[in-house]
């Protein structure tokens, strides 16, 4: 027989967020915050690693572009990066990750929540090296091929107005850099990261239109501002952990000031007095400076110098 529970002995537990399940494959449960991320490529890989490090885990069924977060009422939607800004701006999803260039090209109103620090490149006007063009205004009235037609028209608009010309902008979805070599364009507007593809096509930068990187955006009218803020804080904590390590060391009072000038910390060092009167110091330092800082600390007389990797943080 199943024993009966004594209701008087039960203690109310804290209410947890309700995690919905998908009754229909590919559909977002009602009430979930919809979060769009790039569906493939290097950007997907970086975003996926960032979400995992931020504690936003999910289960994705094969061949489905929708997945549910495991411990949060969030539906992840996998979309082409070029479509995400429009989906967020029009309110189809609550938030997303895409590039500054895509937001500009889409022409939608979104809130720029935070810069993510990866996917950095520049949107540039590029022309054949053989053309020896140094003044972008000489391209006004010419033929421009690009995957960013609206941004390109916006850029050349004032130049056309001043010179009384009409620059012809043609949209192509890929292999923009080949347009000049095929005789289809006088110049192109395309993204430049390392410049390898540009140089291989015999092109060079004539003018920079904008700098771009991956950013977290949200719809200004989203009903899930609490979850948007939670995700921002989690991602911010993960990014900080990727940039810094914790360093700890011991010093005597006579070299304390020199040591602190080497490691002032992100905010301020934590200083503890030891039994022998020496000081134990711990603080954050940039990962790229670890070896240099350790050398400098050793030179001024610090001992027991250790560093610790961070998996996450809250500042």
mmCIF file of C-alpha atoms in Angstrom:
data_model
loop_
_atom_site.group_PDB
_atom_site.id
_atom_site.type_symbol
_atom_site.label_atom_id
_atom_site.label_comp_id
_atom_site.label_asym_id
_atom_site.label_seq_id
_atom_site.Cartn_x
_atom_site.Cartn_y
_atom_site.Cartn_z
ATOM 1 C CA UNK A 1 0.000 0.000 0.000
ATOM 2 C CA UNK A 2 1.164 3.508 -0.753
ATOM 3 C CA UNK A 3 1.605 5.544 2.459
ATOM 4 C CA UNK A 4 -0.383 8.741 2.744
ATOM 5 C CA UNK A 5 1.542 12.014 3.100
ATOM 6 C CA UNK A 6 0.865 14.134 6.151
ATOM 7 C CA UNK A 7 0.149 17.580 4.681
ATOM 8 C CA UNK A 8 0.989 19.287 7.951
ATOM 9 C CA UNK A 9 4.578 18.043 7.659
ATOM 10 C CA UNK A 10 5.152 19.314 4.124
ATOM 11 C CA UNK A 11 7.269 22.450 3.662
ATOM 12 C CA UNK A 12 6.637 24.696 0.673
ATOM 13 C CA UNK A 13 9.599 24.704 -1.723
ATOM 14 C CA UNK A 14 10.764 27.811 -3.619
ATOM 15 C CA UNK A 15 8.972 28.036 -6.930
ATOM 16 C CA UNK A 16 11.221 27.325 -9.896
ATOM 17 C CA UNK A 17 10.745 28.779 -13.413
ATOM 18 C CA UNK A 18 8.369 26.643 -15.430
ATOM 19 C CA UNK A 19 10.282 24.889 -18.207
ATOM 20 C CA UNK A 20 7.986 24.178 -21.102
ATOM 21 C CA UNK A 21 8.265 21.319 -23.567
ATOM 22 C CA UNK A 22 7.563 21.373 -27.288
ATOM 23 C CA UNK A 23 4.236 19.733 -28.016
ATOM 24 C CA UNK A 24 4.801 20.342 -31.728
ATOM 25 C CA UNK A 25 8.280 19.798 -33.209
ATOM 26 C CA UNK A 26 9.787 23.112 -34.288
ATOM 27 C CA UNK A 27 7.362 25.238 -32.236
ATOM 28 C CA UNK A 28 8.200 27.470 -29.286
ATOM 29 C CA UNK A 29 6.104 26.827 -26.153
ATOM 30 C CA UNK A 30 3.858 29.757 -25.177
ATOM 31 C CA UNK A 31 5.524 32.096 -22.700
ATOM 32 C CA UNK A 32 9.089 31.221 -23.634
ATOM 33 C CA UNK A 33 11.654 33.903 -24.490
ATOM 34 C CA UNK A 34 12.737 33.333 -28.102
ATOM 35 C CA UNK A 35 16.493 33.699 -28.651
ATOM 36 C CA UNK A 36 17.869 33.620 -32.226
ATOM 37 C CA UNK A 37 21.463 32.546 -32.861
ATOM 38 C CA UNK A 38 23.437 31.871 -36.067
ATOM 39 C CA UNK A 39 22.722 28.383 -37.365
ATOM 40 C CA UNK A 40 26.142 27.496 -38.826
ATOM 41 C CA UNK A 41 29.717 28.559 -39.510
ATOM 42 C CA UNK A 42 32.413 30.045 -37.283
ATOM 43 C CA UNK A 43 29.951 32.438 -35.688
ATOM 44 C CA UNK A 44 27.753 29.522 -34.592
ATOM 45 C CA UNK A 45 30.754 27.745 -33.074
ATOM 46 C CA UNK A 46 31.772 30.788 -31.046
ATOM 47 C CA UNK A 47 28.209 31.540 -29.925
ATOM 48 C CA UNK A 48 27.609 27.904 -28.998
ATOM 49 C CA UNK A 49 30.771 27.809 -26.850
ATOM 50 C CA UNK A 50 29.747 31.100 -25.206
ATOM 51 C CA UNK A 51 26.256 29.830 -24.368
ATOM 52 C CA UNK A 52 27.651 26.616 -22.915
ATOM 53 C CA UNK A 53 30.148 28.577 -20.805
ATOM 54 C CA UNK A 54 27.301 30.832 -19.639
ATOM 55 C CA UNK A 55 25.261 27.884 -18.401
ATOM 56 C CA UNK A 56 22.675 28.081 -21.195
ATOM 57 C CA UNK A 57 22.457 24.416 -22.183
ATOM 58 C CA UNK A 58 19.926 23.043 -24.636
ATOM 59 C CA UNK A 59 18.761 19.918 -26.429
ATOM 60 C CA UNK A 60 18.487 20.131 -30.201
ATOM 61 C CA UNK A 61 16.758 17.403 -32.146
ATOM 62 C CA UNK A 62 18.353 16.384 -35.474
ATOM 63 C CA UNK A 63 17.327 18.555 -38.434
ATOM 64 C CA UNK A 64 15.351 20.973 -36.272
ATOM 65 C CA UNK A 65 16.224 24.679 -36.081
ATOM 66 C CA UNK A 66 14.468 25.100 -32.721
ATOM 67 C CA UNK A 67 15.699 23.871 -29.342
ATOM 68 C CA UNK A 68 14.657 24.339 -25.721
ATOM 69 C CA UNK A 69 17.004 25.470 -22.971
ATOM 70 C CA UNK A 70 17.277 22.856 -20.249
ATOM 71 C CA UNK A 71 16.914 24.994 -17.112
ATOM 72 C CA UNK A 72 15.399 28.222 -18.424
ATOM 73 C CA UNK A 73 12.146 29.144 -20.209
ATOM 74 C CA UNK A 74 14.048 29.987 -23.399
ATOM 75 C CA UNK A 75 13.579 28.730 -26.944
ATOM 76 C CA UNK A 76 16.701 28.870 -29.085
ATOM 77 C CA UNK A 77 16.027 29.475 -32.769
ATOM 78 C CA UNK A 78 18.796 28.794 -35.292
ATOM 79 C CA UNK A 79 18.687 31.241 -38.202
ATOM 80 C CA UNK A 80 21.028 32.608 -40.886
ATOM 81 C CA UNK A 81 22.949 35.461 -39.257
ATOM 82 C CA UNK A 82 21.759 37.818 -42.024
ATOM 83 C CA UNK A 83 18.107 37.293 -40.984
ATOM 84 C CA UNK A 84 18.419 37.630 -37.217
ATOM 85 C CA UNK A 85 18.274 41.434 -36.929
ATOM 86 C CA UNK A 86 15.053 41.586 -38.942
ATOM 87 C CA UNK A 87 13.414 38.848 -36.864
ATOM 88 C CA UNK A 88 14.358 40.655 -33.638
ATOM 89 C CA UNK A 89 13.392 44.106 -34.924
ATOM 90 C CA UNK A 90 9.995 42.946 -36.137
ATOM 91 C CA UNK A 91 9.251 41.158 -32.867
ATOM 92 C CA UNK A 92 9.250 37.587 -34.201
ATOM 93 C CA UNK A 93 11.911 36.746 -31.608
ATOM 94 C CA UNK A 94 12.833 38.535 -28.388
ATOM 95 C CA UNK A 95 16.607 38.647 -28.741
ATOM 96 C CA UNK A 96 19.450 37.454 -30.896
ATOM 97 C CA UNK A 97 23.128 37.488 -31.781
ATOM 98 C CA UNK A 98 24.286 38.939 -35.085
ATOM 99 C CA UNK A 99 26.679 41.547 -36.471
ATOM 100 C CA UNK A 100 26.612 45.347 -36.350
ATOM 101 C CA UNK A 101 26.713 45.277 -40.172
ATOM 102 C CA UNK A 102 23.565 43.135 -40.353
ATOM 103 C CA UNK A 103 21.667 45.425 -37.976
ATOM 104 C CA UNK A 104 22.658 48.452 -40.072
ATOM 105 C CA UNK A 105 21.674 46.765 -43.336
ATOM 106 C CA UNK A 106 18.343 45.520 -41.964
ATOM 107 C CA UNK A 107 17.271 49.030 -40.980
ATOM 108 C CA UNK A 108 15.316 47.846 -37.938
ATOM 109 C CA UNK A 109 15.079 49.258 -34.431
ATOM 110 C CA UNK A 110 16.729 47.020 -31.834
ATOM 111 C CA UNK A 111 18.394 47.515 -28.481
ATOM 112 C CA UNK A 112 22.145 46.882 -28.586
ATOM 113 C CA UNK A 113 22.567 45.009 -25.313
ATOM 114 C CA UNK A 114 26.290 44.271 -25.416
ATOM 115 C CA UNK A 115 29.288 43.804 -27.705
ATOM 116 C CA UNK A 116 30.617 40.249 -27.649
ATOM 117 C CA UNK A 117 34.205 40.853 -28.772
ATOM 118 C CA UNK A 118 34.410 38.335 -31.620
ATOM 119 C CA UNK A 119 33.593 38.334 -35.333
ATOM 120 C CA UNK A 120 35.408 41.651 -35.689
ATOM 121 C CA UNK A 121 35.923 42.981 -39.226
ATOM 122 C CA UNK A 122 35.315 46.062 -41.382
ATOM 123 C CA UNK A 123 32.862 46.840 -44.157
ATOM 124 C CA UNK A 124 34.913 48.538 -46.848
ATOM 125 C CA UNK A 125 34.756 49.933 -50.361
ATOM 126 C CA UNK A 126 37.289 47.916 -52.365
ATOM 127 C CA UNK A 127 38.589 48.564 -55.861
ATOM 128 C CA UNK A 128 41.126 46.831 -58.140
ATOM 129 C CA UNK A 129 44.729 47.606 -57.231
ATOM 130 C CA UNK A 130 45.393 48.297 -60.901
ATOM 131 C CA UNK A 131 42.822 51.117 -60.875
ATOM 132 C CA UNK A 132 44.967 53.061 -58.373
ATOM 133 C CA UNK A 133 41.874 54.665 -56.817
ATOM 134 C CA UNK A 134 42.650 56.607 -53.647
ATOM 135 C CA UNK A 135 39.583 58.878 -53.462
ATOM 136 C CA UNK A 136 36.289 57.023 -52.986
ATOM 137 C CA UNK A 137 34.344 59.923 -54.543
ATOM 138 C CA UNK A 138 35.817 59.010 -57.947
ATOM 139 C CA UNK A 139 33.657 55.863 -57.819
ATOM 140 C CA UNK A 140 30.431 57.914 -57.642
ATOM 141 C CA UNK A 141 28.261 57.169 -60.639
ATOM 142 C CA UNK A 142 30.003 53.840 -61.178
ATOM 143 C CA UNK A 143 28.923 50.243 -60.658
ATOM 144 C CA UNK A 144 29.148 48.774 -57.133
ATOM 145 C CA UNK A 145 28.451 45.125 -56.315
ATOM 146 C CA UNK A 146 27.721 44.169 -52.707
ATOM 147 C CA UNK A 147 25.774 42.028 -50.256
ATOM 148 C CA UNK A 148 24.917 45.239 -48.381
ATOM 149 C CA UNK A 149 22.914 47.288 -50.909
ATOM 150 C CA UNK A 150 21.069 49.560 -48.473
ATOM 151 C CA UNK A 151 24.207 50.417 -46.474
ATOM 152 C CA UNK A 152 26.089 51.031 -49.723
ATOM 153 C CA UNK A 153 23.369 53.331 -51.103
ATOM 154 C CA UNK A 154 23.306 55.200 -47.794
ATOM 155 C CA UNK A 155 27.088 55.655 -47.963
ATOM 156 C CA UNK A 156 27.221 56.847 -51.588
ATOM 157 C CA UNK A 157 24.045 58.956 -51.278
ATOM 158 C CA UNK A 158 25.729 62.142 -50.003
ATOM 159 C CA UNK A 159 28.566 61.736 -52.518
ATOM 160 C CA UNK A 160 26.089 61.371 -55.401
ATOM 161 C CA UNK A 161 24.144 64.384 -54.187
ATOM 162 C CA UNK A 162 27.281 66.523 -54.099
ATOM 163 C CA UNK A 163 28.535 65.409 -57.498
ATOM 164 C CA UNK A 164 25.181 65.059 -59.271
ATOM 165 C CA UNK A 165 25.772 61.389 -60.038
ATOM 166 C CA UNK A 166 23.841 58.164 -59.518
ATOM 167 C CA UNK A 167 25.884 55.215 -58.299
ATOM 168 C CA UNK A 168 24.496 51.887 -59.524
ATOM 169 C CA UNK A 169 24.402 49.371 -56.662
ATOM 170 C CA UNK A 170 23.815 45.702 -57.494
ATOM 171 C CA UNK A 171 23.095 43.007 -54.909
ATOM 172 C CA UNK A 172 24.814 39.613 -54.938
ATOM 173 C CA UNK A 173 24.638 37.102 -52.098
ATOM 174 C CA UNK A 174 28.164 35.713 -52.330
ATOM 175 C CA UNK A 175 31.586 35.837 -54.029
ATOM 176 C CA UNK A 176 31.389 39.618 -54.110
ATOM 177 C CA UNK A 177 35.140 39.934 -54.574
ATOM 178 C CA UNK A 178 34.937 38.273 -58.020
ATOM 179 C CA UNK A 179 32.705 40.996 -59.498
ATOM 180 C CA UNK A 180 35.508 43.365 -60.563
ATOM 181 C CA UNK A 181 37.553 40.622 -62.208
ATOM 182 C CA UNK A 182 34.502 39.517 -64.197
ATOM 183 C CA UNK A 183 33.854 43.061 -65.388
ATOM 184 C CA UNK A 184 30.583 43.349 -63.477
ATOM 185 C CA UNK A 185 31.648 46.226 -61.208
ATOM 186 C CA UNK A 186 34.058 49.104 -60.830
ATOM 187 C CA UNK A 187 34.293 48.397 -57.111
ATOM 188 C CA UNK A 188 32.718 46.249 -54.401
ATOM 189 C CA UNK A 189 31.565 46.798 -50.833
ATOM 190 C CA UNK A 190 32.414 43.792 -48.712
ATOM 191 C CA UNK A 191 33.650 42.693 -45.300
ATOM 192 C CA UNK A 192 37.388 42.595 -44.640
ATOM 193 C CA UNK A 193 38.774 40.537 -41.772
ATOM 194 C CA UNK A 194 42.378 39.598 -42.566
ATOM 195 C CA UNK A 195 42.375 40.908 -46.154
ATOM 196 C CA UNK A 196 43.608 37.602 -47.619
ATOM 197 C CA UNK A 197 40.579 37.073 -49.893
ATOM 198 C CA UNK A 198 40.604 40.715 -50.945
ATOM 199 C CA UNK A 199 44.268 40.664 -51.954
ATOM 200 C CA UNK A 200 43.876 37.339 -53.758
ATOM 201 C CA UNK A 201 41.185 38.973 -55.898
ATOM 202 C CA UNK A 202 43.512 41.888 -56.708
ATOM 203 C CA UNK A 203 41.539 44.383 -54.629
ATOM 204 C CA UNK A 204 42.492 46.971 -52.023
ATOM 205 C CA UNK A 205 40.570 49.099 -49.515
ATOM 206 C CA UNK A 206 39.598 52.542 -50.790
ATOM 207 C CA UNK A 207 37.387 53.565 -47.855
ATOM 208 C CA UNK A 208 36.025 52.106 -44.620
ATOM 209 C CA UNK A 209 32.258 52.310 -44.114
ATOM 210 C CA UNK A 210 31.935 50.774 -40.648
ATOM 211 C CA UNK A 211 33.525 48.464 -38.085
ATOM 212 C CA UNK A 212 31.504 45.459 -37.044
ATOM 213 C CA UNK A 213 31.499 42.600 -34.552
ATOM 214 C CA UNK A 214 29.031 40.165 -33.028
ATOM 215 C CA UNK A 215 26.544 41.831 -30.677
ATOM 216 C CA UNK A 216 23.662 40.788 -28.451
ATOM 217 C CA UNK A 217 20.439 42.572 -29.433
ATOM 218 C CA UNK A 218 16.848 42.552 -28.224
ATOM 219 C CA UNK A 219 13.481 43.838 -29.332
ATOM 220 C CA UNK A 220 12.710 47.114 -27.484
ATOM 221 C CA UNK A 221 9.185 45.887 -26.729
ATOM 222 C CA UNK A 222 10.021 42.352 -25.580
ATOM 223 C CA UNK A 223 7.946 41.064 -22.665
ATOM 224 C CA UNK A 224 10.961 39.122 -21.409
ATOM 225 C CA UNK A 225 13.223 41.932 -20.222
ATOM 226 C CA UNK A 226 14.031 39.923 -17.067
ATOM 227 C CA UNK A 227 15.381 36.998 -19.097
ATOM 228 C CA UNK A 228 17.195 39.341 -21.486
ATOM 229 C CA UNK A 229 18.949 40.877 -18.473
ATOM 230 C CA UNK A 230 19.730 37.439 -17.004
ATOM 231 C CA UNK A 231 21.304 36.259 -20.265
ATOM 232 C CA UNK A 232 23.299 39.484 -20.520
ATOM 233 C CA UNK A 233 24.692 39.014 -17.006
ATOM 234 C CA UNK A 234 25.585 35.392 -17.663
ATOM 235 C CA UNK A 235 27.327 36.170 -20.946
ATOM 236 C CA UNK A 236 29.136 39.135 -19.402
ATOM 237 C CA UNK A 237 30.400 36.878 -16.604
ATOM 238 C CA UNK A 238 31.641 34.301 -19.103
ATOM 239 C CA UNK A 239 33.403 36.911 -21.258
ATOM 240 C CA UNK A 240 35.153 38.351 -18.200
ATOM 241 C CA UNK A 241 36.298 34.855 -17.204
ATOM 242 C CA UNK A 242 37.767 34.340 -20.688
ATOM 243 C CA UNK A 243 39.762 37.583 -20.482
ATOM 244 C CA UNK A 244 41.204 37.257 -16.980
ATOM 245 C CA UNK A 245 42.935 34.818 -14.632
ATOM 246 C CA UNK A 246 43.264 35.002 -10.873
ATOM 247 C CA UNK A 247 46.795 35.549 -9.571
ATOM 248 C CA UNK A 248 47.853 35.112 -5.963
ATOM 249 C CA UNK A 249 51.193 35.690 -4.258
ATOM 250 C CA UNK A 250 52.820 36.612 -0.955
ATOM 251 C CA UNK A 251 54.882 39.736 -0.230
ATOM 252 C CA UNK A 252 56.478 41.451 2.727
ATOM 253 C CA UNK A 253 55.489 45.015 3.658
ATOM 254 C CA UNK A 254 58.635 46.565 2.204
ATOM 255 C CA UNK A 255 57.732 45.480 -1.373
ATOM 256 C CA UNK A 256 53.929 45.624 -1.052
ATOM 257 C CA UNK A 257 53.565 48.955 -2.848
ATOM 258 C CA UNK A 258 55.731 47.854 -5.782
ATOM 259 C CA UNK A 259 53.815 44.590 -6.102
ATOM 260 C CA UNK A 260 50.424 46.318 -6.097
ATOM 261 C CA UNK A 261 51.578 48.704 -8.820
ATOM 262 C CA UNK A 262 52.232 45.623 -10.978
ATOM 263 C CA UNK A 263 48.861 44.006 -10.195
ATOM 264 C CA UNK A 264 46.289 46.698 -9.410
ATOM 265 C CA UNK A 265 43.504 44.224 -10.280
ATOM 266 C CA UNK A 266 40.338 44.706 -12.287
ATOM 267 C CA UNK A 267 38.808 46.704 -9.448
ATOM 268 C CA UNK A 268 41.191 46.358 -6.500
ATOM 269 C CA UNK A 269 43.361 43.568 -5.024
ATOM 270 C CA UNK A 270 42.289 41.431 -2.074
ATOM 271 C CA UNK A 271 44.909 41.763 0.697
ATOM 272 C CA UNK A 272 45.129 39.365 3.648
ATOM 273 C CA UNK A 273 47.611 39.521 6.526
ATOM 274 C CA UNK A 274 49.381 36.210 7.193
ATOM 275 C CA UNK A 275 50.495 34.822 10.557
ATOM 276 C CA UNK A 276 54.092 35.934 9.994
ATOM 277 C CA UNK A 277 53.010 39.477 9.115
ATOM 278 C CA UNK A 278 53.469 39.110 5.366
ATOM 279 C CA UNK A 279 50.637 39.901 2.990
ATOM 280 C CA UNK A 280 48.779 37.496 0.684
ATOM 281 C CA UNK A 281 47.522 39.216 -2.466
ATOM 282 C CA UNK A 282 44.954 37.982 -4.970
ATOM 283 C CA UNK A 283 43.467 39.817 -7.933
ATOM 284 C CA UNK A 284 42.526 39.510 -11.595
ATOM 285 C CA UNK A 285 44.995 40.097 -14.422
ATOM 286 C CA UNK A 286 44.604 39.865 -18.199
ATOM 287 C CA UNK A 287 45.420 36.425 -19.587
ATOM 288 C CA UNK A 288 47.787 37.857 -22.163
ATOM 289 C CA UNK A 289 49.866 39.471 -19.389
ATOM 290 C CA UNK A 290 50.240 36.424 -17.106
ATOM 291 C CA UNK A 291 53.873 35.497 -17.761
ATOM 292 C CA UNK A 292 55.044 39.117 -17.815
ATOM 293 C CA UNK A 293 53.306 39.896 -14.507
ATOM 294 C CA UNK A 294 54.735 36.788 -12.847
ATOM 295 C CA UNK A 295 58.252 37.782 -13.931
ATOM 296 C CA UNK A 296 57.815 41.323 -12.617
ATOM 297 C CA UNK A 297 56.425 40.121 -9.290
ATOM 298 C CA UNK A 298 59.306 37.702 -8.824
ATOM 299 C CA UNK A 299 61.806 40.463 -9.581
ATOM 300 C CA UNK A 300 60.430 42.722 -6.816
ATOM 301 C CA UNK A 301 60.494 39.895 -4.258
ATOM 302 C CA UNK A 302 57.050 38.269 -4.351
ATOM 303 C CA UNK A 303 56.886 34.546 -3.545
ATOM 304 C CA UNK A 304 54.421 31.658 -3.931
ATOM 305 C CA UNK A 305 53.112 33.140 -7.182
ATOM 306 C CA UNK A 306 50.206 31.122 -8.573
ATOM 307 C CA UNK A 307 47.577 31.656 -11.281
ATOM 308 C CA UNK A 308 44.121 30.099 -11.558
ATOM 309 C CA UNK A 309 41.888 29.768 -14.604
ATOM 310 C CA UNK A 310 38.311 31.080 -14.301
ATOM 311 C CA UNK A 311 35.310 29.240 -15.724
ATOM 312 C CA UNK A 312 32.773 31.986 -15.000
ATOM 313 C CA UNK A 313 32.345 35.141 -12.954
ATOM 314 C CA UNK A 314 30.002 37.817 -11.672
ATOM 315 C CA UNK A 315 31.387 41.312 -11.200
#
